[in-house]
Each structure stands twice: as C-alpha cells, then as structure tokens.
Short mmCIF file of C-alpha atoms in Angstrom, two decimals:
data_model
loop_
_atom_site.label_atom_id
_atom_site.label_comp_id
_atom_site.label_asym_id
_atom_site.label_seq_id
_atom_site.Cartn_x
_atom_site.Cartn_y
_atom_site.Cartn_z
CA MET A 880 6.58 -11.38 9.68
CA HIS A 881 7.67 -9.71 6.43
CA ASP A 882 10.09 -6.75 6.56
CA ASN A 883 10.17 -6.90 10.34
CA PRO A 884 13.34 -5.22 11.70
CA ILE A 885 13.04 -6.97 15.06
CA PHE A 886 13.82 -10.38 13.56
CA HIS A 887 16.94 -8.94 11.93
CA HIS A 888 18.40 -7.13 14.93
CA PRO A 889 21.88 -8.53 15.79
CA ALA A 890 20.73 -9.50 19.28
CA VAL A 891 17.95 -11.65 17.86
CA LYS A 892 20.02 -13.17 15.07
CA ALA A 893 22.78 -14.12 17.53
CA ALA A 894 20.42 -15.59 20.12
CA GLU A 895 20.34 -19.29 20.89
CA ARG A 896 16.68 -19.06 21.84
CA VAL A 897 13.95 -16.58 20.93
CA THR A 898 10.55 -16.35 22.60
CA PRO A 899 7.99 -14.34 20.59
CA VAL A 900 5.57 -12.63 22.98
CA TYR A 901 2.39 -10.60 22.51
CA ILE A 902 0.80 -8.83 25.48
CA PHE A 903 -2.75 -7.50 25.58
CA ASP A 904 -2.39 -4.49 27.86
CA PRO A 905 -5.71 -4.00 29.74
CA ARG A 906 -5.16 -0.22 29.75
CA GLN A 907 -5.77 -0.23 26.01
CA PHE A 908 -9.38 -1.32 26.56
CA GLU A 909 -10.34 1.01 29.40
CA LYS A 910 -12.47 4.17 29.19
CA THR A 911 -10.67 7.45 28.51
CA GLU A 912 -11.25 10.80 30.18
CA PHE A 913 -13.42 11.73 27.18
CA GLY A 914 -15.75 8.80 27.71
CA SER A 915 -14.76 6.38 24.93
CA ARG A 916 -13.31 2.90 25.25
CA LYS A 917 -9.71 3.43 24.16
CA THR A 918 -9.83 0.47 21.80
CA GLY A 919 -13.35 -0.18 20.58
CA LYS A 920 -14.86 -3.47 19.44
CA PHE A 921 -13.92 -3.12 15.76
CA ARG A 922 -10.22 -2.57 16.31
CA ALA A 923 -10.16 -5.08 19.17
CA GLN A 924 -11.60 -7.79 16.92
CA PHE A 925 -9.16 -6.88 14.15
CA LEU A 926 -6.31 -7.08 16.66
CA LEU A 927 -7.40 -10.51 17.87
CA GLU A 928 -7.45 -11.75 14.28
CA SER A 929 -4.03 -10.24 13.64
CA VAL A 930 -2.46 -11.91 16.67
CA SER A 931 -4.06 -15.23 15.71
CA ASP A 932 -2.56 -14.97 12.23
CA LEU A 933 0.85 -14.09 13.67
CA GLY A 934 0.69 -17.16 15.89
CA ALA A 935 -0.11 -19.36 12.88
CA SER A 936 2.80 -17.90 10.90
CA LEU A 937 5.24 -18.44 13.75
CA LYS A 938 4.03 -22.01 14.14
CA GLU A 939 5.04 -22.67 10.53
CA THR A 940 8.62 -21.70 11.46
CA GLY A 941 8.65 -24.07 14.43
CA ASN A 942 7.99 -21.35 17.00
CA ALA A 943 5.12 -20.62 19.35
CA LEU A 944 3.64 -17.24 20.19
CA SER A 945 3.35 -16.64 23.93
CA ILE A 946 0.31 -14.56 24.85
CA PHE A 947 -0.43 -12.60 28.01
CA HIS A 948 -3.23 -10.34 29.19
CA ASP A 949 -1.53 -7.99 31.62
CA LYS A 950 0.62 -4.88 31.76
CA PRO A 951 3.95 -5.46 29.97
CA GLU A 952 5.88 -4.22 33.01
CA ASN A 953 4.26 -7.03 35.03
CA VAL A 954 5.25 -9.75 32.57
CA LEU A 955 8.49 -9.33 30.66
CA HIS A 956 10.99 -9.24 33.52
CA LYS A 957 9.55 -12.55 34.79
CA LEU A 958 10.38 -14.17 31.47
CA ALA A 959 13.90 -12.77 31.20
CA ASP A 960 17.04 -14.56 32.30
CA LYS A 961 20.19 -12.74 33.35
CA ASP A 962 21.82 -10.95 30.39
CA SER A 963 18.84 -11.65 28.11
CA VAL A 964 17.29 -8.85 26.08
CA VAL A 965 13.76 -7.85 25.13
CA VAL A 966 13.51 -6.42 21.61
CA CYS A 967 10.48 -4.37 20.56
CA GLN A 968 9.53 -1.72 18.05
CA GLU A 969 10.37 1.87 18.94
CA GLU A 970 7.39 4.13 19.65
CA VAL A 971 7.38 7.91 19.91
CA THR A 972 4.36 9.06 21.94
CA SER A 973 4.03 9.45 25.69
CA GLU A 974 1.86 6.51 26.76
CA GLU A 975 3.99 4.02 24.88
CA LEU A 976 7.22 5.62 26.06
CA ASN A 977 6.04 5.47 29.67
CA VAL A 978 5.38 1.73 29.30
CA ASP A 979 8.89 1.33 27.83
CA LYS A 980 10.37 3.09 30.86
CA SER A 981 8.44 0.86 33.26
CA VAL A 982 9.52 -2.28 31.41
CA GLN A 983 13.12 -1.11 31.30
CA LYS A 984 13.09 -0.45 35.04
CA GLN A 985 11.85 -3.95 35.81
CA LEU A 986 14.27 -5.59 33.39
CA LYS A 987 17.21 -3.78 34.94
CA MET A 988 16.37 -5.36 38.28
CA VAL A 989 16.96 -8.81 36.79
CA ASP A 990 20.09 -7.79 34.82
CA SER A 991 18.25 -7.70 31.49
CA SER A 992 17.70 -4.88 29.04
CA LEU A 993 15.26 -3.45 26.52
CA ILE A 994 16.24 -2.76 22.90
CA ARG A 995 13.92 -0.65 20.76
CA VAL A 996 14.09 -0.96 16.98
CA TRP A 997 12.74 1.59 14.51
CA GLY A 998 10.06 0.36 12.12
CA SER A 999 6.65 1.09 10.53
CA THR A 1000 7.74 4.04 8.36
CA LEU A 1001 8.60 4.37 4.71
CA TYR A 1002 11.74 6.42 5.41
CA HIS A 1003 14.26 5.46 8.05
CA PRO A 1004 15.28 8.35 10.35
CA ASP A 1005 18.98 7.64 9.79
CA ASP A 1006 18.54 8.37 6.07
CA LEU A 1007 16.79 11.73 6.47
CA PRO A 1008 18.51 15.03 5.64
CA PHE A 1009 17.20 16.44 8.94
CA ALA A 1010 16.90 15.37 12.57
CA LEU A 1011 13.40 14.28 13.57
CA ASP A 1012 13.10 17.16 16.02
CA GLN A 1013 13.79 19.47 13.07
CA THR A 1014 11.25 17.92 10.69
CA PRO A 1015 10.30 20.58 8.10
CA GLU A 1016 6.69 21.77 8.14
CA PRO A 1017 4.16 21.69 6.63
CA PHE A 1018 4.05 18.35 4.85
CA THR A 1019 4.82 19.81 1.40
CA VAL A 1020 8.11 21.25 2.65
CA MET A 1021 9.16 17.89 4.08
CA ARG A 1022 8.15 16.12 0.88
CA ASN A 1023 10.24 18.53 -1.21
CA HIS A 1024 13.25 17.88 1.03
CA LEU A 1025 12.93 14.13 0.54
CA GLU A 1026 12.00 14.00 -3.14
CA ARG A 1027 13.79 16.95 -4.73
CA LYS A 1028 16.58 18.24 -2.52
CA ALA A 1029 18.06 15.18 -0.83
CA ARG A 1030 16.48 12.53 -3.09
CA VAL A 1031 16.32 10.07 -0.21
CA ASN A 1032 15.99 6.45 -1.25
CA ILE A 1033 13.74 3.88 0.38
CA ARG A 1034 15.66 1.03 1.98
CA GLU A 1035 15.44 -2.48 0.58
CA LEU A 1036 13.18 -5.01 2.29
CA PHE A 1037 14.51 -7.35 4.93
CA PRO A 1038 14.65 -10.97 3.74
CA ASP A 1039 12.31 -13.57 5.21
CA PRO A 1040 13.36 -14.14 8.81
CA LYS A 1041 15.13 -17.20 10.16
CA ILE A 1042 14.09 -17.29 13.79
CA PRO A 1043 15.94 -19.39 16.36
CA GLN A 1044 13.45 -21.77 17.93
CA GLY A 1045 12.30 -21.34 21.47
CA GLU A 1046 9.74 -22.75 23.86
CA LYS A 1047 6.48 -21.13 24.85
CA ALA A 1048 6.96 -18.84 27.84
CA ARG A 1049 5.83 -19.99 31.26
CA GLY A 1050 2.51 -18.48 32.26
CA SER A 1051 1.39 -17.93 28.66
CA LEU A 1052 -2.32 -18.14 27.95
CA GLU A 1053 -3.49 -21.30 26.24
CA LYS A 1054 -5.49 -19.30 23.69
CA ILE A 1055 -6.07 -15.74 22.54
CA PRO A 1056 -8.49 -13.78 24.76
CA THR A 1057 -12.03 -13.20 23.58
CA LEU A 1058 -13.69 -9.80 23.34
CA ASN A 1059 -15.56 -10.64 26.54
CA GLU A 1060 -12.28 -11.42 28.31
CA LEU A 1061 -10.92 -8.07 27.15
CA GLY A 1062 -13.82 -6.39 28.94
CA PHE A 1063 -16.51 -6.07 26.26
CA SER A 1064 -20.07 -6.90 27.26
CA ASP A 1065 -22.36 -9.02 25.11
CA ASN A 1066 -24.37 -5.89 24.31
CA GLU A 1067 -21.27 -4.20 22.88
CA ILE A 1068 -20.46 -7.05 20.53
CA GLU A 1069 -22.32 -7.37 17.26
CA ILE A 1070 -22.05 -10.77 15.61
CA GLU A 1071 -23.24 -9.92 12.12
CA PRO A 1072 -21.35 -7.29 10.06
CA ASP A 1073 -23.38 -4.35 8.80
CA LYS A 1074 -24.97 -5.04 5.42
CA ASN A 1075 -23.61 -1.76 4.03
CA ILE A 1076 -19.97 -2.41 4.93
CA VAL A 1077 -17.62 -1.55 2.04
CA LEU A 1078 -15.10 -4.30 2.79
CA HIS A 1079 -15.04 -7.06 5.37
CA PHE A 1080 -11.73 -6.28 7.06
CA VAL A 1081 -10.02 -9.31 8.59
CA GLY A 1082 -6.89 -8.78 10.65
CA GLY A 1083 -3.55 -10.42 10.01
CA GLU A 1084 -0.62 -10.45 7.63
CA SER A 1085 -2.18 -13.15 5.44
CA GLU A 1086 -5.24 -11.01 4.68
CA ALA A 1087 -3.08 -7.91 4.27
CA LEU A 1088 -1.00 -9.52 1.55
CA LYS A 1089 -4.13 -10.78 -0.21
CA ARG A 1090 -5.55 -7.27 -0.18
CA LEU A 1091 -2.33 -5.82 -1.59
CA VAL A 1092 -2.30 -8.30 -4.48
CA HIS A 1093 -5.97 -7.68 -5.22
CA PHE A 1094 -5.78 -3.89 -5.18
CA THR A 1095 -2.52 -3.75 -7.14
CA ASN A 1096 -3.90 -5.97 -9.88
CA THR A 1097 -7.37 -4.45 -10.15
CA ALA A 1098 -7.55 -0.85 -8.94
CA LEU A 1099 -4.10 0.74 -8.59
CA LYS A 1100 -4.26 1.86 -12.23
CA THR A 1101 -7.04 4.35 -11.40
CA TYR A 1102 -6.21 5.12 -7.75
CA LYS A 1103 -5.88 8.91 -7.88
CA ASP A 1104 -9.12 9.24 -9.85
CA THR A 1105 -11.13 7.13 -7.41
CA ARG A 1106 -9.51 7.70 -4.01
CA ASN A 1107 -12.13 10.22 -2.90
CA GLY A 1108 -14.91 7.69 -3.40
CA LEU A 1109 -17.42 6.75 -0.73
CA ILE A 1110 -19.07 3.47 -1.72
CA GLY A 1111 -17.36 0.20 -2.61
CA ALA A 1112 -14.31 -1.85 -1.77
CA ASP A 1113 -11.78 -0.63 -4.32
CA TYR A 1114 -12.08 3.16 -4.65
CA SER A 1115 -9.07 3.31 -2.32
CA SER A 1116 -6.45 0.80 -1.23
CA LYS A 1117 -7.78 0.45 2.33
CA TYR A 1118 -4.36 -0.78 3.43
CA SER A 1119 -4.41 1.43 6.53
CA PRO A 1120 -5.95 -1.01 9.07
CA TRP A 1121 -3.23 -3.55 8.33
CA ILE A 1122 -0.47 -0.93 8.37
CA ALA A 1123 -1.69 0.50 11.68
CA ASN A 1124 -1.79 -2.93 13.31
CA GLY A 1125 1.66 -3.97 12.10
CA CYS A 1126 0.43 -6.50 9.52
CA LEU A 1127 1.68 -4.68 6.43
CA SER A 1128 4.96 -2.84 5.95
CA PRO A 1129 4.85 0.54 4.14
CA ARG A 1130 8.15 -0.38 2.49
CA TYR A 1131 6.62 -3.60 1.23
CA ILE A 1132 3.83 -1.58 -0.38
CA TYR A 1133 6.44 0.74 -1.88
CA TRP A 1134 8.51 -2.01 -3.46
CA LYS A 1135 5.50 -3.96 -4.72
CA THR A 1136 4.25 -0.74 -6.31
CA ARG A 1137 7.64 -0.29 -7.96
CA GLU A 1138 7.39 -3.85 -9.31
CA TYR A 1139 3.99 -2.99 -10.75
CA GLU A 1140 5.45 0.11 -12.42
CA GLU A 1141 8.25 -1.89 -14.02
CA SER A 1142 5.78 -4.30 -15.58
CA HIS A 1143 3.25 -1.62 -16.62
CA GLY A 1144 5.33 1.01 -18.38
CA GLY A 1145 6.69 3.04 -15.47
CA GLN A 1146 5.41 5.41 -12.84
CA THR A 1147 1.96 6.97 -13.25
CA VAL A 1148 0.12 9.62 -11.29
CA HIS A 1149 -1.79 6.77 -9.64
CA THR A 1150 1.24 4.82 -8.43
CA TYR A 1151 2.92 8.04 -7.30
CA TRP A 1152 -0.14 9.10 -5.34
CA LEU A 1153 -0.24 5.86 -3.36
CA ILE A 1154 3.35 6.42 -2.22
CA PHE A 1155 2.51 10.09 -1.59
CA GLU A 1156 -0.12 8.93 0.92
CA LEU A 1157 2.42 6.73 2.71
CA MET A 1158 4.63 9.78 3.09
CA TRP A 1159 1.82 11.48 5.03
CA ARG A 1160 2.04 8.74 7.66
CA ASP A 1161 5.76 9.35 8.04
CA PHE A 1162 5.19 13.07 8.34
CA PHE A 1163 2.85 12.71 11.28
CA LYS A 1164 5.12 10.27 13.09
CA PHE A 1165 8.05 12.65 12.67
CA PHE A 1166 5.72 15.52 13.65
CA CYS A 1167 4.96 13.77 16.95
CA VAL A 1168 8.65 13.26 17.67
CA LYS A 1169 9.25 16.96 17.04
CA HIS A 1170 6.35 18.33 19.09
CA GLY A 1171 6.00 15.70 21.81
CA ASN A 1172 3.04 15.90 24.16
CA SER A 1173 1.90 19.27 22.79
CA VAL A 1174 0.21 17.33 19.96
CA PHE A 1175 -2.30 16.13 22.57
CA TYR A 1176 -2.79 19.46 24.36
CA LEU A 1177 -5.97 21.48 23.91
CA GLU A 1178 -3.95 24.45 22.58
CA GLY A 1179 -1.86 22.27 20.23
CA PRO A 1180 1.83 22.68 19.31
CA LYS A 1181 1.41 26.44 18.74
CA GLY A 1182 -0.27 27.03 22.11
CA GLN A 1183 -3.25 28.79 20.56
CA ARG A 1184 -6.02 29.42 23.08
CA ARG A 1185 -9.63 29.18 21.95
CA SER A 1186 -12.98 28.95 23.65
CA TRP A 1187 -14.23 25.42 23.00
CA ASN A 1188 -17.71 23.96 23.33
CA ARG A 1189 -18.11 20.79 25.43
CA ASP A 1190 -21.87 20.43 25.11
CA SER A 1191 -22.53 16.71 25.67
CA LYS A 1192 -25.70 16.79 23.53
CA LEU A 1193 -23.83 18.23 20.54
CA ILE A 1194 -21.03 15.71 20.96
CA ALA A 1195 -23.48 12.81 21.18
CA ALA A 1196 -25.39 14.01 18.10
CA TRP A 1197 -22.12 14.14 16.13
CA LYS A 1198 -20.99 10.70 17.32
CA GLU A 1199 -24.33 9.07 16.59
CA GLY A 1200 -24.93 10.71 13.22
CA ARG A 1201 -27.85 12.88 14.38
CA THR A 1202 -26.61 16.38 13.56
CA GLY A 1203 -29.30 16.99 10.95
CA VAL A 1204 -26.64 17.49 8.27
CA PRO A 1205 -26.91 14.38 6.07
CA TRP A 1206 -23.37 14.58 4.68
CA VAL A 1207 -21.97 14.53 8.22
CA ASP A 1208 -24.46 12.02 9.58
CA ALA A 1209 -23.93 9.47 6.82
CA ASN A 1210 -20.17 9.42 7.45
CA MET A 1211 -20.58 9.20 11.22
CA ARG A 1212 -23.08 6.36 10.93
CA GLU A 1213 -20.72 4.43 8.69
CA LEU A 1214 -18.00 4.79 11.30
CA ARG A 1215 -20.31 3.84 14.16
CA ARG A 1216 -21.50 0.69 12.42
CA THR A 1217 -18.36 -0.54 10.63
CA GLY A 1218 -15.22 1.01 12.15
CA PHE A 1219 -14.37 2.61 8.82
CA MET A 1220 -14.80 6.01 7.17
CA SER A 1221 -13.36 7.37 3.94
CA ASN A 1222 -10.56 9.91 3.91
CA ARG A 1223 -12.93 12.50 2.44
CA GLY A 1224 -15.46 11.81 5.15
CA ARG A 1225 -12.92 12.11 7.96
CA GLN A 1226 -11.74 15.52 6.87
CA ASN A 1227 -15.30 16.79 6.61
CA VAL A 1228 -16.68 15.49 9.90
CA ALA A 1229 -13.59 16.84 11.69
CA SER A 1230 -14.06 20.26 10.13
CA TYR A 1231 -17.76 20.23 11.05
CA LEU A 1232 -17.12 19.28 14.69
CA VAL A 1233 -14.41 21.85 15.38
CA HIS A 1234 -15.41 24.76 13.11
CA ASP A 1235 -19.18 24.54 12.77
CA LEU A 1236 -20.01 23.21 16.22
CA GLY A 1237 -16.91 24.63 17.93
CA VAL A 1238 -16.42 21.43 19.96
CA ASP A 1239 -13.13 20.61 21.68
CA TRP A 1240 -11.21 18.72 18.99
CA ARG A 1241 -9.97 16.11 21.46
CA PHE A 1242 -13.46 14.61 21.70
CA GLY A 1243 -13.24 13.93 17.97
CA ALA A 1244 -9.74 12.45 18.16
CA ASP A 1245 -10.78 10.28 21.10
CA HIS A 1246 -13.84 9.00 19.23
CA PHE A 1247 -11.78 8.16 16.15
CA GLU A 1248 -9.21 6.39 18.32
CA SER A 1249 -11.91 4.21 19.81
CA LEU A 1250 -13.81 3.24 16.67
CA LEU A 1251 -11.45 3.33 13.69
CA LEU A 1252 -9.98 0.03 12.58
CA ASP A 1253 -6.91 1.89 11.34
CA HIS A 1254 -6.27 4.16 14.31
CA ASP A 1255 -2.66 5.28 14.40
CA VAL A 1256 -1.85 7.59 17.29
CA CYS A 1257 0.41 9.95 15.32
CA SER A 1258 -1.75 10.20 12.23
CA ASN A 1259 -4.97 10.50 14.21
CA TYR A 1260 -3.97 13.17 16.73
CA GLY A 1261 -1.72 14.93 14.23
CA ASN A 1262 -4.61 15.26 11.80
CA TRP A 1263 -7.10 16.36 14.43
CA VAL A 1264 -4.88 19.04 15.93
CA ALA A 1265 -4.20 20.29 12.39
CA ALA A 1266 -7.93 20.21 11.57
CA ALA A 1267 -8.51 22.37 14.62
CA GLY A 1268 -6.06 24.93 13.23
CA LEU A 1269 -3.55 24.56 16.08
CA THR A 1270 -0.36 23.75 14.16
CA GLY A 1271 0.32 27.15 12.66
CA GLY A 1272 -0.66 26.24 9.11
CA ARG A 1273 -3.70 27.36 7.17
CA ILE A 1274 -7.03 26.22 8.54
CA ASN A 1275 -9.00 23.68 6.54
CA ARG A 1276 -12.58 24.75 7.05
CA PHE A 1277 -14.68 22.71 4.66
CA ASN A 1278 -17.89 23.81 3.00
CA MET A 1279 -20.29 20.98 3.82
CA SER A 1280 -22.70 21.75 1.01
CA LYS A 1281 -20.03 21.99 -1.67
CA GLN A 1282 -18.28 18.85 -0.44
CA ALA A 1283 -21.55 16.90 -0.42
CA LYS A 1284 -22.38 18.00 -3.95
CA ASP A 1285 -18.85 17.41 -5.23
CA TYR A 1286 -18.50 13.90 -3.81
CA ASP A 1287 -22.10 12.66 -3.42
CA LYS A 1288 -23.95 14.56 -6.11
CA GLU A 1289 -26.82 12.07 -6.43
CA GLY A 1290 -26.99 11.48 -2.69
CA LYS A 1291 -26.33 7.73 -3.00
CA PHE A 1292 -23.96 7.66 -0.04
CA VAL A 1293 -26.28 9.68 2.18
CA LYS A 1294 -29.26 7.50 1.28
CA LEU A 1295 -27.24 4.37 2.01
CA TRP A 1296 -26.53 5.38 5.60
CA CYS A 1297 -29.52 7.64 6.26
CA PRO A 1298 -32.41 5.49 5.01
CA GLU A 1299 -34.91 8.03 6.38
CA LEU A 1300 -33.91 10.15 3.37
CA LYS A 1301 -33.87 7.46 0.68
CA ALA A 1302 -37.05 8.73 -1.02
CA LEU A 1303 -35.88 12.35 -1.30
CA PRO A 1304 -34.93 13.65 -4.76
CA SER A 1305 -31.18 14.03 -5.20
CA HIS A 1306 -31.39 17.84 -5.31
CA GLN A 1307 -33.00 17.90 -1.84
CA VAL A 1308 -31.29 15.07 -0.01
CA HIS A 1309 -28.42 17.26 1.25
CA ALA A 1310 -30.73 19.95 2.67
CA PRO A 1311 -33.79 18.19 4.15
CA TRP A 1312 -34.53 21.06 6.55
CA GLU A 1313 -35.75 23.04 3.55
CA LEU A 1314 -38.74 20.72 3.15
CA THR A 1315 -42.11 21.46 4.68
CA SER A 1316 -43.73 19.05 7.13
CA ALA A 1317 -46.07 17.92 4.38
CA GLU A 1318 -43.13 17.19 2.09
CA HIS A 1319 -41.35 15.25 4.86
CA GLU A 1320 -44.50 13.21 5.38
CA HIS A 1321 -44.76 12.57 1.65
CA TYR A 1322 -41.15 11.32 1.45
CA GLY A 1323 -41.27 9.44 4.76
CA SER A 1324 -38.45 11.54 6.23
CA LEU A 1325 -40.18 12.92 9.33
CA ASP A 1326 -37.86 10.91 11.59
CA TYR A 1327 -34.71 12.61 10.29
CA PRO A 1328 -33.51 15.20 12.85
CA ARG A 1329 -33.45 18.94 12.35
CA PRO A 1330 -29.93 20.48 12.33
CA VAL A 1331 -28.49 20.82 15.83
CA LYS A 1332 -26.95 24.05 14.62
CA GLN A 1333 -27.29 25.82 11.29
CA PRO A 1334 -23.67 25.69 10.07
CA ARG A 1335 -22.55 28.69 8.03
CA SER A 1336 -20.49 26.58 5.68
CA TYR A 1337 -23.48 24.45 4.77
CA THR A 1338 -25.47 27.40 3.46
CA SER A 1339 -22.70 28.38 1.07
CA HIS A 1340 -23.35 26.87 -2.37
CA GLY A 1341 -26.59 25.48 -0.91
CA SER A 1342 -29.84 24.79 -2.71
CA ASN A 1343 -32.30 27.60 -3.37
CA GLY A 1344 -34.46 26.88 -0.33
CA LYS A 1345 -35.59 29.05 2.50
CA TYR A 1346 -32.02 29.80 3.62
CA GLY A 1347 -30.82 30.69 0.12
CA ASN A 1348 -31.45 34.44 0.37
CA ASN A 1349 -31.19 34.82 4.12
CA LYS A 1350 -29.00 37.87 4.86
CA LYS A 1351 -27.86 36.18 8.05
CA PHE A 1352 -25.77 33.75 5.98
CA LYS A 1353 -24.62 35.93 3.10
CA LYS A 1354 -21.29 36.78 4.67
CA ALA A 1355 -20.46 33.06 4.72
CA LYS A 1356 -21.00 32.84 0.98
CA ASN A 1357 -17.33 33.37 0.07
CA PHE A 1358 -15.73 32.68 3.46
CA LYS A 1359 -13.77 35.94 3.76
CA GLY A 1360 -12.95 35.37 7.41
CA LYS A 1361 -10.50 33.03 9.07
CA GLY A 1362 -9.90 29.77 7.27
CA ARG A 1363 -10.53 28.86 3.67
CA VAL A 1364 -12.83 26.51 1.88
CA HIS A 1365 -10.56 24.24 -0.16
CA ARG A 1366 -9.54 20.65 -0.64
CA GLY A 1367 -7.54 20.35 2.55
CA ARG A 1368 -4.00 19.79 1.32
CA ASN A 1369 -2.42 20.22 4.76
CA GLN A 1370 -4.09 17.23 6.39
CA ASP A 1371 -4.74 13.68 5.33
CA PHE A 1372 -6.64 11.20 7.46
CA TYR A 1373 -4.47 8.21 6.52
CA THR A 1374 -6.98 5.87 4.87
CA HIS A 1375 -5.03 5.57 1.57
#
C-alpha cells in the first residue's frame, strides 16, 4: 500500500469506483523447460501470505480485494466497462510484456485500455541522465553517473493512498487459493520450517515494515561489516523477499535510512552501503531494458559462444548439495530447505556451477527462480548471465577454498548444513576428500560424497593434503588464465 504509484495515478484518483484485483496466473506455477517449477513452494507460500495481507489492508480502507486464479487476459476484460481503465505496474521482460499485450488486446475489444505505471526502483527513469536503452555499464559507471556527475535525487514518497471504494468483482474467489489449488502436491509441501532457518520469512507489507524497523534499530549500524555473514537473522537486512514481491518500496527504505542518519549523526559507510545495494537492483532492471531478451539467451548480451555441459547428474548433485565440496553443498542445502541463501553463497555456487562444472548457466538461473523467496527476474538473470562471463565485463571466477576459509573459517556454516561433517576439525572440514577411509570412519563422515569433479579453484589456497603438491593443479595456484579470483564487484545477488 505504501509508496504505490498505482494508487496515485490520475486515472485512479479521478475514478468514481476502483476495484483492486490480484490474479494468480497458473503459468507461474508450471514446470519450465529446464525442469523446475517456475514458482516453487517457498515463494508461492510467501506470495499467498503477501496477498492475504494486502487484502486485510484494503479492507481497513473500506475496499475488498478481488482474487482470481486464471490468466489475466481471460479475466480483466470481463470486469471492465466501456471507457474504464486497468492500471498495473510496468514490467520490462518478455513474459510479462507478452501478458500485457494479450490483456491490452482483450481490453480494446470492450473499449477499455491498459495503463502501465513505473514502480519498484529507487531511481525513476524520467530523472536519469541517460535513456534506459543507453544505461552505462558496468554498474560502477552507472553509479558514478548518478552519484557524482548528475547527482540525481531520489523522489519523495507518495502519501498514504485514499482509494475510492468499490465492490468486489463478479466471479472473484471467496478466499485465497491454497498451495494444493495452485498445483502443489502434499509431498511437495513441508509444514514445519527447517530448524536451521535464519529467519522465518512471512509475506506481506505488515511483516516487511516490522522487519525494516527491527533491522534499522538493531543492525544497520554495523551492516557493511556483517553483510557477508552466513548464520543468523541480522547479518544482512534480508529485505529482498519483500521488495521482490512488492511489499516494500526501495524508496521507503531509502527515506527511512535517511531518517536514521539524521538522528544518528549523519551518513556512515553502513547506511551508504545499504543504499548502494538498492542501486544494484536498479542497474539490473535498466540492464534488462537495454538488452532485452538477450539476457536470457545462452550466449548472453555479447553473443559469446561456449561449449556448455548439460550433464543431468552434475546438475542434480549441485541442486541437491551433493557436489562433494562442502562450501558449495552447505549453501545449496540451505536454499533447498529454506528458500534463502546469502549473497556470498549465491556468488560462489554460481561461479562453481558455470566455471568449475562448466554447466549451462540457465540451469542455475532457473533453479534460483524456482526456489528463492526473493526471486526478481532482472536481478536473477542479470546476475547469472554476468556470472557466466557473457556481459563483456571481467569474469568473476571464485576460489572456493579461499572463500570458504575467508567466510567460514571454523566451518560452522558447513557443519550446520552438512551434519555428516560436524565432527571434523575446522582445518579439515572444507577438504574432506583428503581424509583416509579410516579417518572418515572415525569422524562419522563416510556418508559425505566424494567431489563430482575436482575443481581447480578449490585446490588453490587449499590445505596441505594429498592435492597440495600435485603438479596437475599448480597452474591454478595463481589463476593466470581467463578470469580472476576476487571479491566479485561486478555482480551482486540482491539479498541486501
């Protein structure tokens, strides 16, 4: 409800009657060509909670939310009277644009129209010093344009909306669909949340605003120092699920952060870095406008051809957290069981899939789309195509061993999600293949899988085990070839 441009569009403000509508499009819950359910159970549940909360908020204003489970092009024109308008948020990627075209076609047949309103970004396109199809790249160049050259200001928030009352639409469902009604089987639905979950994410604007207040008051003051954490609720803001589902406005975060600065002595590196992360989201949305469907192509925006692996066993091992590389497996198991993964984890598992295993990057993007609570089409596919090195920038090939030791030195995160390894000493937990069978039996780790492929990056900076002096891996020691081992400044997997 807050900072929602739709409620403040002239057509809505001038209307005698407004009918808020939410449509569950069945296509969003079908299987994709890569084998995943497009919207998995975690995001589906979060969406149901978000729609329920929206309905409750509208009820407080005297309105009712009309709910449908159908394709939008089959619904909206039946609700429209002559000369009425349908107002929705503007999207920029092909599937959403195709739905808009279909809706517009049907509305035209009943003398109605579709109005699309820009929202969900920190910066408004009309305020930018460049056209969206000329967005500067990479991200740092765009950021410099906005912060230093043009000094673009963030627009003020919209006031609380005053919505003309309207009746519930004919044909509306009496209640929000269940996961079963959206197509999920009982076997797919887990009732109890995983005991290791870092934060119990509940969808909706009400929960989003609670989270913002909590994080601002307790953890914003140390954000940049902790944001690469792995365990716990407050090492990062975790606003992204609510932003991605339309429950929390980036501009609202911006202005609440500015309020915090005013009452705490001004801007700090921590408050700046939170806004910096919001700028990444804008970059990838603008990036998708600029490059269109090429963001989803195998060769990426630069049309770079590579020979990709599509081995189903490798892909399954990566998805299920059975690669034999604990740092990768722990992150993938967290995702599989909770719908969440840290920003640090996302960058690493992406690098491992595309550079160490050589797997078609689209399988990774598809898997993230299905499972992540905070999936955002532009940020997700933009990050994955960049991780694959297909955007023309430098390639972020991460060193698994160094990353594991930098961010999970004692192995606490790995032991949390890979309990087979919980008895291993910290100096061995990131390289269990170096243990003998007798040592595995001693530590109770015989069930942990051997590596599906010995990744070159993992041997660099590795422990002094049986691979430590192997000539086969010495060339990988300093990564002189394509790509660089570094902190990945040209991609950011949008977890904040």
